[in-house]
PDB file of N, CA and C in Angstrom:
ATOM      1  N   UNK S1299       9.397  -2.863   2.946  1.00 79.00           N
ATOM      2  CA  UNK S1299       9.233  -4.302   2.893  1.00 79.00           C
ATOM      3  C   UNK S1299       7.772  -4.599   2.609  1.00 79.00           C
ATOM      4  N   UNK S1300       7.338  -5.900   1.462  1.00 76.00           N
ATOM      5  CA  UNK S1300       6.244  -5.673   1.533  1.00 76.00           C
ATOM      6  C   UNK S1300       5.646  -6.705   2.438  1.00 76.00           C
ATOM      7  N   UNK S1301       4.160  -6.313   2.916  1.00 75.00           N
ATOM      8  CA  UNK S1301       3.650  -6.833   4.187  1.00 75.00           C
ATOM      9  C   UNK S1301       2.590  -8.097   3.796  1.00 75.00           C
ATOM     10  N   UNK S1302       2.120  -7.892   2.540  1.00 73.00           N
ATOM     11  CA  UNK S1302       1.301  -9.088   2.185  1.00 73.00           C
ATOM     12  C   UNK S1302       1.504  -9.635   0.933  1.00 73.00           C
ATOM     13  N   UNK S1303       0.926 -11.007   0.864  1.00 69.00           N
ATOM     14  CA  UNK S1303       1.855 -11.787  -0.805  1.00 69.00           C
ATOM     15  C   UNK S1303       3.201 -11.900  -0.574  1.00 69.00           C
ATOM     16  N   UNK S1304       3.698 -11.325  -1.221  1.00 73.00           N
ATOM     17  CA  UNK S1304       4.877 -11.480  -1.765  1.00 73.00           C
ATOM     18  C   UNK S1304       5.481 -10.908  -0.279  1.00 73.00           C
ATOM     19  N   UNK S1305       5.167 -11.486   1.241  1.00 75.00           N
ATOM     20  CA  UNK S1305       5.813 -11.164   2.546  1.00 75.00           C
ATOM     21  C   UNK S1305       7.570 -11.431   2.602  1.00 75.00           C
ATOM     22  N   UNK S1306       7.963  -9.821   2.984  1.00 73.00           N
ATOM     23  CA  UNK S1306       9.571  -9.964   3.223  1.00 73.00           C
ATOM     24  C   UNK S1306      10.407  -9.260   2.012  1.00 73.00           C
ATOM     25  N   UNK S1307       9.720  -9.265   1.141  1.00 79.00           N
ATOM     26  CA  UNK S1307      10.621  -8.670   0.017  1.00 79.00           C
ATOM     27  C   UNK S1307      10.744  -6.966  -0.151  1.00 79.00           C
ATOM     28  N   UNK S1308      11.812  -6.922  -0.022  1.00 82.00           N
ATOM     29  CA  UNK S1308      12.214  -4.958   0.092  1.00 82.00           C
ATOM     30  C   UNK S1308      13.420  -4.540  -0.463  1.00 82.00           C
ATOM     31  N   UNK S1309      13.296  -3.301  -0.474  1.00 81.00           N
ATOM     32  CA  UNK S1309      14.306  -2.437  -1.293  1.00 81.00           C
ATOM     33  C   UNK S1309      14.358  -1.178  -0.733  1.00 81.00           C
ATOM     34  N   UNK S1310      15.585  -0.111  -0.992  1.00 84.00           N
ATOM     35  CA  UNK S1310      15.627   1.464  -0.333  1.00 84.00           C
ATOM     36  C   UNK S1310      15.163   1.830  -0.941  1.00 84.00           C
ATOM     37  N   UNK S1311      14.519   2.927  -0.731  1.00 80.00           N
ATOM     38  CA  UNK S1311      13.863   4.319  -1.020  1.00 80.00           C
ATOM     39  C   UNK S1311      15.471   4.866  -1.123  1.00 80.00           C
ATOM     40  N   UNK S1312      15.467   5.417  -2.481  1.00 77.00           N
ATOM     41  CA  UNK S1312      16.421   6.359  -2.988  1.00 77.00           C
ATOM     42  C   UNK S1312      15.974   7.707  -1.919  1.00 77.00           C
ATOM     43  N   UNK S1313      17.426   8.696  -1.486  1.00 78.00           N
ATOM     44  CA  UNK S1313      16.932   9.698  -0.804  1.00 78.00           C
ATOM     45  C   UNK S1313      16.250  11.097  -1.598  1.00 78.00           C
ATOM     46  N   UNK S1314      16.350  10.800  -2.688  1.00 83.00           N
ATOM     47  CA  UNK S1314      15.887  11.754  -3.233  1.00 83.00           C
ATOM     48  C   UNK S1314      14.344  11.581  -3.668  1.00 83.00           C
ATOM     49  N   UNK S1315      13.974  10.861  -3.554  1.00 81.00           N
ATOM     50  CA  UNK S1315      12.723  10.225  -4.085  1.00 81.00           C
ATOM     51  C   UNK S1315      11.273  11.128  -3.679  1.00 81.00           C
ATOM     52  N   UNK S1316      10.370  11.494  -4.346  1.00 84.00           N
ATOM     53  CA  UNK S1316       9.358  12.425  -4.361  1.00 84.00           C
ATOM     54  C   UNK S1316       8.869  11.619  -2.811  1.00 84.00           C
ATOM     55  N   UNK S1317       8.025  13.165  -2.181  1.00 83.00           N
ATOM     56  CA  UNK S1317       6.950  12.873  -0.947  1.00 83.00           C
ATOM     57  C   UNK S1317       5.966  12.006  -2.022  1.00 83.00           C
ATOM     58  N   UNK S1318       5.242  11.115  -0.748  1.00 79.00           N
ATOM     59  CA  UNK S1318       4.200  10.253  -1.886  1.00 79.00           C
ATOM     60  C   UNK S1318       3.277   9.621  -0.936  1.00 79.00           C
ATOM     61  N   UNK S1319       2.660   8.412  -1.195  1.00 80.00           N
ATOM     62  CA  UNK S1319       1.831   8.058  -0.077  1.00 80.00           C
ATOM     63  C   UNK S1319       2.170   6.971  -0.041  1.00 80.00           C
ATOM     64  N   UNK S1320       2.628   6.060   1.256  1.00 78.00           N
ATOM     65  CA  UNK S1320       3.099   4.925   0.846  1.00 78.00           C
ATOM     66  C   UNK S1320       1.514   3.390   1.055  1.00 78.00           C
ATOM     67  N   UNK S1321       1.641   2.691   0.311  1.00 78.00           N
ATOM     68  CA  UNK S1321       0.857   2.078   0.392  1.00 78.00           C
ATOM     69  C   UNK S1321       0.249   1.213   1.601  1.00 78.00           C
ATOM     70  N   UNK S1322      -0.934   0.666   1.748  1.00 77.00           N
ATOM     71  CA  UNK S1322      -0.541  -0.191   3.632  1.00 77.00           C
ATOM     72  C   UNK S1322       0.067  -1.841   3.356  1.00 77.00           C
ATOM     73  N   UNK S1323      -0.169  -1.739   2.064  1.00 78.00           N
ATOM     74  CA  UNK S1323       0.670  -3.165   2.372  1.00 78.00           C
ATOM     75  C   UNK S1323       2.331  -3.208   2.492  1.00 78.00           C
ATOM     76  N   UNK S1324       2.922  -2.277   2.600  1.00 81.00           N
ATOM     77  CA  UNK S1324       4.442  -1.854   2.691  1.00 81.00           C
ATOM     78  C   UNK S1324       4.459  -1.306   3.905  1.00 81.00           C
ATOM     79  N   UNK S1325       5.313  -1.678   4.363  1.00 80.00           N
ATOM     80  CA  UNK S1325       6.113  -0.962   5.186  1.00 80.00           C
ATOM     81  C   UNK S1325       7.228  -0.695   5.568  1.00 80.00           C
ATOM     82  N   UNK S1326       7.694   0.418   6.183  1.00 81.00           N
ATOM     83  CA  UNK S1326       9.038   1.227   5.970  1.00 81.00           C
ATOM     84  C   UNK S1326       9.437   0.685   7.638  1.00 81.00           C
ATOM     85  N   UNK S1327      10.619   0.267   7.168  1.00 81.00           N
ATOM     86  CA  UNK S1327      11.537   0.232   8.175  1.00 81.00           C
ATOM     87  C   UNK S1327      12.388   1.707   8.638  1.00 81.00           C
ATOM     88  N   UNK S1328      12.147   1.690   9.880  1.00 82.00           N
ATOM     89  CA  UNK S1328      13.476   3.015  10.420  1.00 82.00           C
ATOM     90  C   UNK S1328      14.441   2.298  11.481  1.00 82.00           C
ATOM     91  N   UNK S1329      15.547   2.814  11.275  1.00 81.00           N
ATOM     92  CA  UNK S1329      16.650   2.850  12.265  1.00 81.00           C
ATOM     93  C   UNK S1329      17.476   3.651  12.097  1.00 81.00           C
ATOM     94  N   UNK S1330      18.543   3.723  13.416  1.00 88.00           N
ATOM     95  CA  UNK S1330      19.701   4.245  13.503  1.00 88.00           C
ATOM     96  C   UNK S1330      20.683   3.868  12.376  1.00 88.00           C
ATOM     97  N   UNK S1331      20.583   4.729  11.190  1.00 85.00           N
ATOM     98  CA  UNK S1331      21.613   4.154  10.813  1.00 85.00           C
ATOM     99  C   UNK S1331      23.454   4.528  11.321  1.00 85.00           C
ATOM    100  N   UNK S1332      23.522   4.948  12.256  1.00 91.00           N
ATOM    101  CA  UNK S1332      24.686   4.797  12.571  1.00 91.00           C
ATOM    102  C   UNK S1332      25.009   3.204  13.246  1.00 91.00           C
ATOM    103  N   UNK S1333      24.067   2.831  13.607  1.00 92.00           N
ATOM    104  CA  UNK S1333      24.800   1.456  13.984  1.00 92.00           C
ATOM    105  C   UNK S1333      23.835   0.114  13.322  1.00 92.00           C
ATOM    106  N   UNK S1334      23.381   0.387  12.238  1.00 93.00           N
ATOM    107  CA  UNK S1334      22.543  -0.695  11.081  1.00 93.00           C
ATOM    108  C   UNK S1334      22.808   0.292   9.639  1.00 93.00           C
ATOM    109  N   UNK S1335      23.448  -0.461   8.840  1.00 94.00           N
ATOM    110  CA  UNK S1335      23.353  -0.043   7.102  1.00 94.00           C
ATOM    111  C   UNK S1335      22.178  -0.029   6.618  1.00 94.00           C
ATOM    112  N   UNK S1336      21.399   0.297   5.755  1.00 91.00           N
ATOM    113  CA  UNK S1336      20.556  -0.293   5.117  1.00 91.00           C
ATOM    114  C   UNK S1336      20.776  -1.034   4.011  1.00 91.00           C
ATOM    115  N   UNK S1337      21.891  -1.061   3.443  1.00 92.00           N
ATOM    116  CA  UNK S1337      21.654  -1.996   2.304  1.00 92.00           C
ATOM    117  C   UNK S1337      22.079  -3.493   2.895  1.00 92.00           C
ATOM    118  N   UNK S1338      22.894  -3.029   3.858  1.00 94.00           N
ATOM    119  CA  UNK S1338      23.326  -4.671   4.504  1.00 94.00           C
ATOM    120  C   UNK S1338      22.000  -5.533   5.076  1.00 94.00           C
ATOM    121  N   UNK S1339      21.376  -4.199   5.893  1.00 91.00           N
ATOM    122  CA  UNK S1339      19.774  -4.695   6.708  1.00 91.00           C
ATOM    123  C   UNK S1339      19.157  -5.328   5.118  1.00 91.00           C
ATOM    124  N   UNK S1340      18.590  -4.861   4.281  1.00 90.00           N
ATOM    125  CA  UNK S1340      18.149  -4.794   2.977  1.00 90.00           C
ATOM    126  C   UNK S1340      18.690  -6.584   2.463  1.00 90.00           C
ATOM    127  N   UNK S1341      20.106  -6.460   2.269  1.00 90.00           N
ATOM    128  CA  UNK S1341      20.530  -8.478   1.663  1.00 90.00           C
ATOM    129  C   UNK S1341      19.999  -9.087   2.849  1.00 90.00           C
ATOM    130  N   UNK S1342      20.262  -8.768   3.956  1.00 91.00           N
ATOM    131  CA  UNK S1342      19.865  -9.744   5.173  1.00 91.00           C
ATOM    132  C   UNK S1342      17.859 -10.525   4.459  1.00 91.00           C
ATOM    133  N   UNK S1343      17.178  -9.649   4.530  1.00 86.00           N
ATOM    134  CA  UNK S1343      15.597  -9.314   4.584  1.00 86.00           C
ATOM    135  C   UNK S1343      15.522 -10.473   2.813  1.00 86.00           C
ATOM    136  N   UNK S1344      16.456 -10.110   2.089  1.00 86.00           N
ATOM    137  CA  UNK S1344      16.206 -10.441   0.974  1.00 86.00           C
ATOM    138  C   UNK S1344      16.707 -11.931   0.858  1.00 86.00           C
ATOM    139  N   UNK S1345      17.839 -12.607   1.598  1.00 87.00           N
ATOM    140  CA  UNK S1345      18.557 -13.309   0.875  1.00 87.00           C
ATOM    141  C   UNK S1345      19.269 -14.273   2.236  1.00 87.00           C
ATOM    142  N   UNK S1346      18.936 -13.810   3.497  1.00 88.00           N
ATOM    143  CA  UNK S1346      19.003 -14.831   4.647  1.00 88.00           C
ATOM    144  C   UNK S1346      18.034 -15.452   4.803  1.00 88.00           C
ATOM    145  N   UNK S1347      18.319 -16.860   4.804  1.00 90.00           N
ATOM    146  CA  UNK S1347      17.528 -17.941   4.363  1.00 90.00           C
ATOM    147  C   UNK S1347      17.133 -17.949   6.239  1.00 90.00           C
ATOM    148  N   UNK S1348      17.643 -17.629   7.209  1.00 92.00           N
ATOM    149  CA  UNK S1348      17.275 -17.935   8.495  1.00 92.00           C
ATOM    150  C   UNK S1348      16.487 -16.759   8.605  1.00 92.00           C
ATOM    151  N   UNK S1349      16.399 -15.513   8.109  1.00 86.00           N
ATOM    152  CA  UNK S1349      15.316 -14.639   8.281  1.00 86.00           C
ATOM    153  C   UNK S1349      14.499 -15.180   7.480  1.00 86.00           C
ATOM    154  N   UNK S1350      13.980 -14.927   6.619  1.00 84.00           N
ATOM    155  CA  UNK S1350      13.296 -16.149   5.457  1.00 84.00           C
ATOM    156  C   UNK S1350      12.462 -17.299   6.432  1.00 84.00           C
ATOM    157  N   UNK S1351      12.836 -18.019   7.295  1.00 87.00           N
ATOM    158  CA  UNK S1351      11.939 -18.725   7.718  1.00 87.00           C
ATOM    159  C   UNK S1351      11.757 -17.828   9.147  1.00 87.00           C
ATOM    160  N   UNK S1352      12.098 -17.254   9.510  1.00 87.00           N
ATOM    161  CA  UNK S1352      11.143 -16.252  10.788  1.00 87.00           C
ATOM    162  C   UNK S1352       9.950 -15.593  10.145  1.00 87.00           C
ATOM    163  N   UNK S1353      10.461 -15.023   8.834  1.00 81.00           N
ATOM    164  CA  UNK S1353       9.051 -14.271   8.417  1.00 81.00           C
ATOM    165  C   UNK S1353       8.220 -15.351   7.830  1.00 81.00           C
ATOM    166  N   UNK S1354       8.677 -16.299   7.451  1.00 80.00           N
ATOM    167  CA  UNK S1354       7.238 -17.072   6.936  1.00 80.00           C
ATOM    168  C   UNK S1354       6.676 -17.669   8.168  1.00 80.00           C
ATOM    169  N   UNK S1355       7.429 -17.830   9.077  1.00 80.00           N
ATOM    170  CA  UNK S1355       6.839 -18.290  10.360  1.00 80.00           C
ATOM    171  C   UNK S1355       5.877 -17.757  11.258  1.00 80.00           C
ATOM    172  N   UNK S1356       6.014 -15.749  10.730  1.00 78.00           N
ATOM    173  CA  UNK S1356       5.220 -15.183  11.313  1.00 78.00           C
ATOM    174  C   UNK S1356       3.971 -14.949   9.979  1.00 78.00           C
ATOM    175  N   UNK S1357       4.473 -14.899   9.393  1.00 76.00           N
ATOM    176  CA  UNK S1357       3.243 -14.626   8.422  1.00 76.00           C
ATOM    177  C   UNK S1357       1.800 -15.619   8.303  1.00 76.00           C
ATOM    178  N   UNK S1358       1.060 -14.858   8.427  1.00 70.00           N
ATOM    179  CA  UNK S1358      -0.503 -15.434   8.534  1.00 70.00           C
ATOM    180  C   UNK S1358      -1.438 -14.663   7.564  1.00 70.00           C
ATOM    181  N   UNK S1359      -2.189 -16.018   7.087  1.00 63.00           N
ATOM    182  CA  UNK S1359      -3.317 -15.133   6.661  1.00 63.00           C
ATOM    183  C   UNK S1359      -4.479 -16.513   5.896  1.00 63.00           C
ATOM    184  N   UNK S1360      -5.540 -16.674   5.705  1.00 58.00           N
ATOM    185  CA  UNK S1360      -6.530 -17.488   5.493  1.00 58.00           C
ATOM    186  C   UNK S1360      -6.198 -17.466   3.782  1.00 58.00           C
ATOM    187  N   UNK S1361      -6.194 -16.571   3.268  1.00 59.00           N
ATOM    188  CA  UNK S1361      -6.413 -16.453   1.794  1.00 59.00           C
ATOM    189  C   UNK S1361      -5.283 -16.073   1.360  1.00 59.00           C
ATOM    190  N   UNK S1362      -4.195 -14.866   2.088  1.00 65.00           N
ATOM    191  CA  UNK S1362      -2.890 -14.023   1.707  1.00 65.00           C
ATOM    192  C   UNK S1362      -2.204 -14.035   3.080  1.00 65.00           C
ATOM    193  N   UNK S1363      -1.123 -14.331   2.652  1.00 69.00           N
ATOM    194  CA  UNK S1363       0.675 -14.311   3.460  1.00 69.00           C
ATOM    195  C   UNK S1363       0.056 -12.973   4.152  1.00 69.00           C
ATOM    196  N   UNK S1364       0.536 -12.409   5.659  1.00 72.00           N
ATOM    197  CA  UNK S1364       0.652 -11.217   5.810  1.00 72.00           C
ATOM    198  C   UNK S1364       1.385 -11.049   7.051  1.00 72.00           C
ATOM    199  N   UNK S1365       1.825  -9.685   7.054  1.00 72.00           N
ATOM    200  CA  UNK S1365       2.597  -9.965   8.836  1.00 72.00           C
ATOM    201  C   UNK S1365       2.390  -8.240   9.052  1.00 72.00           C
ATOM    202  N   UNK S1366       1.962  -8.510  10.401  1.00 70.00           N
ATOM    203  CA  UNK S1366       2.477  -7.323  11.053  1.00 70.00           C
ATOM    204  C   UNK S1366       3.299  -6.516  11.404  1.00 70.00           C
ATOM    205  N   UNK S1367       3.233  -4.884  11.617  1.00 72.00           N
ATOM    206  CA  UNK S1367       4.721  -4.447  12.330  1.00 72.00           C
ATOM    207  C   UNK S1367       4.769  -4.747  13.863  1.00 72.00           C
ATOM    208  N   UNK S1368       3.971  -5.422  14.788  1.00 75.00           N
ATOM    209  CA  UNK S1368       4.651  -5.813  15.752  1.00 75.00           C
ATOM    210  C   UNK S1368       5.189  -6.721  15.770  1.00 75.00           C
ATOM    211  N   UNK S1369       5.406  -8.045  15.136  1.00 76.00           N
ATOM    212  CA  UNK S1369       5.780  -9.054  14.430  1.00 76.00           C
ATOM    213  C   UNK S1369       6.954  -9.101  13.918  1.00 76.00           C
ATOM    214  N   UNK S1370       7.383  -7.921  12.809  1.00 77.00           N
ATOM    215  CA  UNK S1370       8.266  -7.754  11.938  1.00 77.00           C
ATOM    216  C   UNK S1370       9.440  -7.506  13.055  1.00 77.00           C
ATOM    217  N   UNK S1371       9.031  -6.586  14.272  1.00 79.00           N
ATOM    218  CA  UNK S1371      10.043  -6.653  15.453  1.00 79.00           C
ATOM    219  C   UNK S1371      10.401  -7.511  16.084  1.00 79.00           C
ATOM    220  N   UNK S1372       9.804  -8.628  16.281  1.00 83.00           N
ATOM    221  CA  UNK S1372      10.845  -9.771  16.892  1.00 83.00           C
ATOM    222  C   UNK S1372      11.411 -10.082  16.007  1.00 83.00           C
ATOM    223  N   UNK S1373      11.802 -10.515  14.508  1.00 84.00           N
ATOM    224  CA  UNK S1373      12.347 -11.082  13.485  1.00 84.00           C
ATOM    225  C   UNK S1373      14.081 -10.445  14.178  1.00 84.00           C
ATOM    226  N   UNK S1374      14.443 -11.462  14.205  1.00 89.00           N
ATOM    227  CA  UNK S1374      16.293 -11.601  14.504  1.00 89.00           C
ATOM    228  C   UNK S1374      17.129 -11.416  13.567  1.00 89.00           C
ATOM    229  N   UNK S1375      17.813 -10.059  13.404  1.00 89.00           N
ATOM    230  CA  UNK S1375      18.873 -10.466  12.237  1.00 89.00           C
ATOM    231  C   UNK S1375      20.214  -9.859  12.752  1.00 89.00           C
ATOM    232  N   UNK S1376      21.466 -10.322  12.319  1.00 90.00           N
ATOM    233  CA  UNK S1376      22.811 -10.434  12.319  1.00 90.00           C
ATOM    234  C   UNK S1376      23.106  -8.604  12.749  1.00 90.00           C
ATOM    235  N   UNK S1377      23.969  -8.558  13.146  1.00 89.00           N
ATOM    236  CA  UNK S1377      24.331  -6.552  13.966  1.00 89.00           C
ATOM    237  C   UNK S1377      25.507  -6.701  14.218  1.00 89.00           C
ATOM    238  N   UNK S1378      26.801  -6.944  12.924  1.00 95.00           N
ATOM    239  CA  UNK S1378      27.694  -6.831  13.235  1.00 95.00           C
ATOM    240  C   UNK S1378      27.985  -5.315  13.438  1.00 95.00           C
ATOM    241  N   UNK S1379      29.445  -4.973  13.730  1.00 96.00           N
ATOM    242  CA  UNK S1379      29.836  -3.941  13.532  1.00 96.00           C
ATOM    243  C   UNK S1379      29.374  -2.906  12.764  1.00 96.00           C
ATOM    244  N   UNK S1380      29.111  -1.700  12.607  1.00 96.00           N
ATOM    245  CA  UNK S1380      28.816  -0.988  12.020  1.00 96.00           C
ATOM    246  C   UNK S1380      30.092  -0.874  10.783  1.00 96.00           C
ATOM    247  N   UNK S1381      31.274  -0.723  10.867  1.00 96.00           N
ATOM    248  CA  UNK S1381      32.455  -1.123   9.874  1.00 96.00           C
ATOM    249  C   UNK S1381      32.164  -1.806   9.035  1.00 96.00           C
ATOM    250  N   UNK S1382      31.672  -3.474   9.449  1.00 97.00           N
ATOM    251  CA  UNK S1382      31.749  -4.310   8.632  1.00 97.00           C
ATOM    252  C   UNK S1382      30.811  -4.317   8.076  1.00 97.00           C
ATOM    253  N   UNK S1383      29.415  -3.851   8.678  1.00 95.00           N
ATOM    254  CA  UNK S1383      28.308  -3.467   7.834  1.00 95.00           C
ATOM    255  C   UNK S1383      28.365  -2.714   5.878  1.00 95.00           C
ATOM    256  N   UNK S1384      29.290  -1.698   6.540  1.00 96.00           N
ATOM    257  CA  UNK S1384      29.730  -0.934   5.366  1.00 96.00           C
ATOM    258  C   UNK S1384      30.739  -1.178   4.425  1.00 96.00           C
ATOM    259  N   UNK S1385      31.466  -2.033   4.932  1.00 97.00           N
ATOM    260  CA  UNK S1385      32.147  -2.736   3.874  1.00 97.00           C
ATOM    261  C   UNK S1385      31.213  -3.684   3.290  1.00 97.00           C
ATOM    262  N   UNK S1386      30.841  -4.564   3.890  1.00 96.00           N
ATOM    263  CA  UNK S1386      29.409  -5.130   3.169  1.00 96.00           C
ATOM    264  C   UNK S1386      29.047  -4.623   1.969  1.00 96.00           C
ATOM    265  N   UNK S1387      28.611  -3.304   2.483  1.00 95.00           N
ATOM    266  CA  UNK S1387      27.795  -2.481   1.489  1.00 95.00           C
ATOM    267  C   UNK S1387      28.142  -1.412  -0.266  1.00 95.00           C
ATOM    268  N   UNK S1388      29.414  -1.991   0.325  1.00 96.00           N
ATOM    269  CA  UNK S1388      30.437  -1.590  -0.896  1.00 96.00           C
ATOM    270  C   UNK S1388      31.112  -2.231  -1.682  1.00 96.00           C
ATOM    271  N   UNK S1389      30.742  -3.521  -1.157  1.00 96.00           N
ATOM    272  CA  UNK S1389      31.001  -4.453  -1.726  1.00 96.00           C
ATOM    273  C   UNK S1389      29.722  -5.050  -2.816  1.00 96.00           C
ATOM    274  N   UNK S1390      28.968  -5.344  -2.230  1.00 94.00           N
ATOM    275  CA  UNK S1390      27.093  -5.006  -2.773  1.00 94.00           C
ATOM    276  C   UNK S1390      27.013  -3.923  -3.519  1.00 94.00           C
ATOM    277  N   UNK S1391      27.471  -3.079  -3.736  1.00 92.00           N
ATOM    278  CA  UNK S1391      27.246  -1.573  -4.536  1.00 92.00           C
ATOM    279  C   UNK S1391      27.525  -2.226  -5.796  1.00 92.00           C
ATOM    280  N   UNK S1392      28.907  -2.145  -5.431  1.00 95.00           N
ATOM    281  CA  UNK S1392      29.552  -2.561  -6.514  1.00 95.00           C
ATOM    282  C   UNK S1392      29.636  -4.023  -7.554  1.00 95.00           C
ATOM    283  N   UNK S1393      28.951  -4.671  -6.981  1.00 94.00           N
ATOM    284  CA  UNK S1393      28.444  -6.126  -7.599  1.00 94.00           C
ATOM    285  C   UNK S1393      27.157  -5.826  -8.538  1.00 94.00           C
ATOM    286  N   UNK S1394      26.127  -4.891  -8.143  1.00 90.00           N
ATOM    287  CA  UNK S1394      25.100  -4.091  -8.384  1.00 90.00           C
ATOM    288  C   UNK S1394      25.525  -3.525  -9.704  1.00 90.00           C
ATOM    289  N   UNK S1395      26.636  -2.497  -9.657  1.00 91.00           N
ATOM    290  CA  UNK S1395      27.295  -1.836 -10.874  1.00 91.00           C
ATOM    291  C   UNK S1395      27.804  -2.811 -11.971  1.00 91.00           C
ATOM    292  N   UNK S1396      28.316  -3.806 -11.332  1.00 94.00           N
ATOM    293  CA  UNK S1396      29.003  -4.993 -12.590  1.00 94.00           C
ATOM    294  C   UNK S1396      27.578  -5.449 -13.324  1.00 94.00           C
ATOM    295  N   UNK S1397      26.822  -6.086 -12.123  1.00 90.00           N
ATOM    296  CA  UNK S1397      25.335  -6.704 -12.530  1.00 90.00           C
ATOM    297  C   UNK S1397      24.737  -5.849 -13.742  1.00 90.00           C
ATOM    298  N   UNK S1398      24.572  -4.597 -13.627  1.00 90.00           N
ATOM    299  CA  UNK S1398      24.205  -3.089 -14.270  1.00 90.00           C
ATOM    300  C   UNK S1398      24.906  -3.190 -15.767  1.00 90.00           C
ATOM    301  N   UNK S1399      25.636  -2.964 -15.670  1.00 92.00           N
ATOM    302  CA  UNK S1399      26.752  -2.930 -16.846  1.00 92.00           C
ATOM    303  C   UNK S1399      27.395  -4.228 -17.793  1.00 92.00           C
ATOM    304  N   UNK S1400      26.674  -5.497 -17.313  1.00 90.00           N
ATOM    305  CA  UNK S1400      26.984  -6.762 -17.755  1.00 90.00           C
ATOM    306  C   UNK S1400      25.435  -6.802 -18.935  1.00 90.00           C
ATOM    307  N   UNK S1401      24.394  -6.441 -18.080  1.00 86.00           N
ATOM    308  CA  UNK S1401      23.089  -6.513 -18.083  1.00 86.00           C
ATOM    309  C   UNK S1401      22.947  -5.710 -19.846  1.00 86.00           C
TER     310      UNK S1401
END
């Protein structure tokens, strides 16, 4: 997710993706994913308009947007089921693939 400017906006790291250095204005989210998806966590961050105003709410900065990772931890988002998470997410895949192939 990135942490300054453009605050809130993120995407997965493919698992295959080279060791690298990650930058400090990003930061990587971890969890369990047995009971959080990431691509579901991922639309939430991108496209919930009620997360959307927590992070601009936390974001500060005189000159540039910015937020912290202790910060980024209170931000509240939705924990349904782990099931429905993943149907979610296959559903999103596959909208992705049409998007892809329309494109």
């Amino acid at each position: 997710m990135s942490r300054k400017g453009t605050v809130g906006k993120c995407s997965i790291n493919p698992v295959n993706l080279p060791k690298g250095v990650m930058h400090s204005d990003v930061l990587r989210i971890r969890f369990d994913d047995k009971i959080m998806n990431p691509i579901f966590l991922c639309y939430q961050l991108r496209i919930s308009k009620k997360v959307e105003k927590q992070i601009e709410g936390l974001s500060k900065g005189a000159i540039m947007a910015g937020i912290i990772v202790g910060k980024l931890k209170s931000i509240f988002v939705l924990f349904p089921p782990i099931f429905k998470q993943i149907f979610f997410a296959n559903i999103a895949k596959k909208v992705e693939t049409l998007k892809t192939k329309y494109n």
